[in-house]
Amino acid sequence: MSRDDVLVPTAVWRPGAGATLAGSGGHGGGGVAGGVDQAAEPPLPPPAPLVDSVGDIAGLRPRRRPRDGGEVPGADVDLIDTLPRADDVPTPGQRASWPTVAAWLRAGKTAATRRARLADLAKFVRWWAAAAPGAGLWQVSEDVLVAYAEQLGTGSGHAAVLGRGGGPLAAATVKRHISTLKRCTGMRCAAG
């Protein structure tokens, strides 16, 4: 019985290796499969991203006007969308961060998780841009996060304008912010 609603993969992309036809029994080693000489084929380009904006991720539709159906502040989406998208960023020492951040946001199991991650990250990116203009997201160290946590907890420095009313955040909220950022940047979270 044939099903028309089932997708069947027809090719596997491997960087630097020619196209490998599914069912050909080949493992990217070249040769002739299905009448196509894979060794003569140029490598396929990497697949295009599944989304062009973090606002395209389920649960992160930007809110531009009151009652427009948006789920998160449009300014947060716009800020994250300005992160570098390619490794050929003109600023030395920066690496592409948007693809990693978009994948991390998309990996959240629920819309509420994705929204909280976006809010925490946008708050940090605003602080980081004010505290270290021109620095990239992957230049964040443990010391940077300690300084950020201290400023959030005391409502001082560049973090003073991030909280509602400019006051300090509760210790549990600060801990959640730092934990979220450590997961995004790949740092190990301290136990406890």
Short mmCIF file of N, CA and C in Angstrom, two decimals, residues 127 145-157 159-160 163 166-175 177-178:
data_model
loop_
_atom_site.label_atom_id
_atom_site.label_comp_id
_atom_site.label_asym_id
_atom_site.label_seq_id
_atom_site.Cartn_x
_atom_site.Cartn_y
_atom_site.Cartn_z
N TRP A 127 22.19 44.45 28.06
CA TRP A 127 23.18 44.79 29.09
C TRP A 127 24.59 44.66 28.53
N LEU A 145 29.28 36.96 33.63
CA LEU A 145 27.99 36.56 34.20
C LEU A 145 27.91 36.89 35.69
N VAL A 146 29.02 36.80 36.40
CA VAL A 146 29.03 37.19 37.82
C VAL A 146 28.73 38.68 37.95
N ALA A 147 29.35 39.50 37.10
CA ALA A 147 29.11 40.95 37.14
C ALA A 147 27.65 41.26 36.78
N TYR A 148 27.12 40.56 35.79
CA TYR A 148 25.72 40.74 35.39
C TYR A 148 24.78 40.38 36.53
N ALA A 149 25.03 39.23 37.17
CA ALA A 149 24.19 38.79 38.28
C ALA A 149 24.23 39.80 39.43
N GLU A 150 25.41 40.31 39.71
CA GLU A 150 25.55 41.29 40.79
C GLU A 150 24.76 42.56 40.49
N GLN A 151 24.84 43.02 39.24
CA GLN A 151 24.11 44.23 38.87
C GLN A 151 22.60 43.99 38.87
N LEU A 152 22.15 42.82 38.41
CA LEU A 152 20.72 42.51 38.46
C LEU A 152 20.22 42.46 39.89
N GLY A 153 21.03 41.84 40.77
CA GLY A 153 20.63 41.67 42.16
C GLY A 153 20.63 42.95 42.97
N THR A 154 21.42 43.93 42.53
CA THR A 154 21.47 45.19 43.26
C THR A 154 20.76 46.33 42.54
N GLY A 155 20.35 46.08 41.29
CA GLY A 155 19.69 47.13 40.52
C GLY A 155 20.63 48.28 40.20
N SER A 156 21.90 47.95 39.94
CA SER A 156 22.89 48.99 39.71
C SER A 156 23.51 48.84 38.32
N GLY A 157 24.37 49.79 37.97
CA GLY A 157 25.10 49.72 36.71
C GLY A 157 24.16 49.73 35.51
N ALA A 159 22.52 47.34 34.38
CA ALA A 159 21.35 46.49 34.61
C ALA A 159 20.21 47.25 35.29
N ALA A 160 20.48 48.44 35.79
CA ALA A 160 19.45 49.19 36.50
C ALA A 160 18.26 49.52 35.62
N GLY A 163 15.32 46.14 34.71
CA GLY A 163 14.20 45.66 35.53
C GLY A 163 13.07 46.67 35.53
N GLY A 166 13.54 49.81 37.61
CA GLY A 166 14.96 49.96 37.89
C GLY A 166 15.42 49.36 39.20
N GLY A 167 14.56 48.62 39.87
CA GLY A 167 14.93 48.02 41.15
C GLY A 167 15.65 46.70 40.98
N PRO A 168 16.20 46.19 42.08
CA PRO A 168 16.89 44.90 42.03
C PRO A 168 15.92 43.74 41.81
N LEU A 169 16.41 42.68 41.22
CA LEU A 169 15.60 41.47 41.02
C LEU A 169 15.80 40.53 42.21
N ALA A 170 14.84 39.69 42.45
CA ALA A 170 14.94 38.70 43.53
C ALA A 170 16.06 37.72 43.21
N ALA A 171 16.65 37.14 44.24
CA ALA A 171 17.77 36.21 44.08
C ALA A 171 17.39 35.02 43.19
N ALA A 172 16.18 34.50 43.34
CA ALA A 172 15.74 33.36 42.52
C ALA A 172 15.64 33.76 41.05
N THR A 173 15.18 34.97 40.77
CA THR A 173 15.07 35.45 39.39
C THR A 173 16.45 35.63 38.78
N VAL A 174 17.38 36.18 39.54
CA VAL A 174 18.75 36.35 39.06
C VAL A 174 19.36 34.99 38.74
N LYS A 175 19.14 34.03 39.63
CA LYS A 175 19.70 32.68 39.41
C LYS A 175 19.12 32.05 38.14
N HIS A 177 18.01 33.70 35.47
CA HIS A 177 18.62 34.41 34.34
C HIS A 177 20.00 33.85 34.03
N ILE A 178 20.81 33.68 35.05
CA ILE A 178 22.18 33.20 34.85
C ILE A 178 22.18 31.77 34.35
#
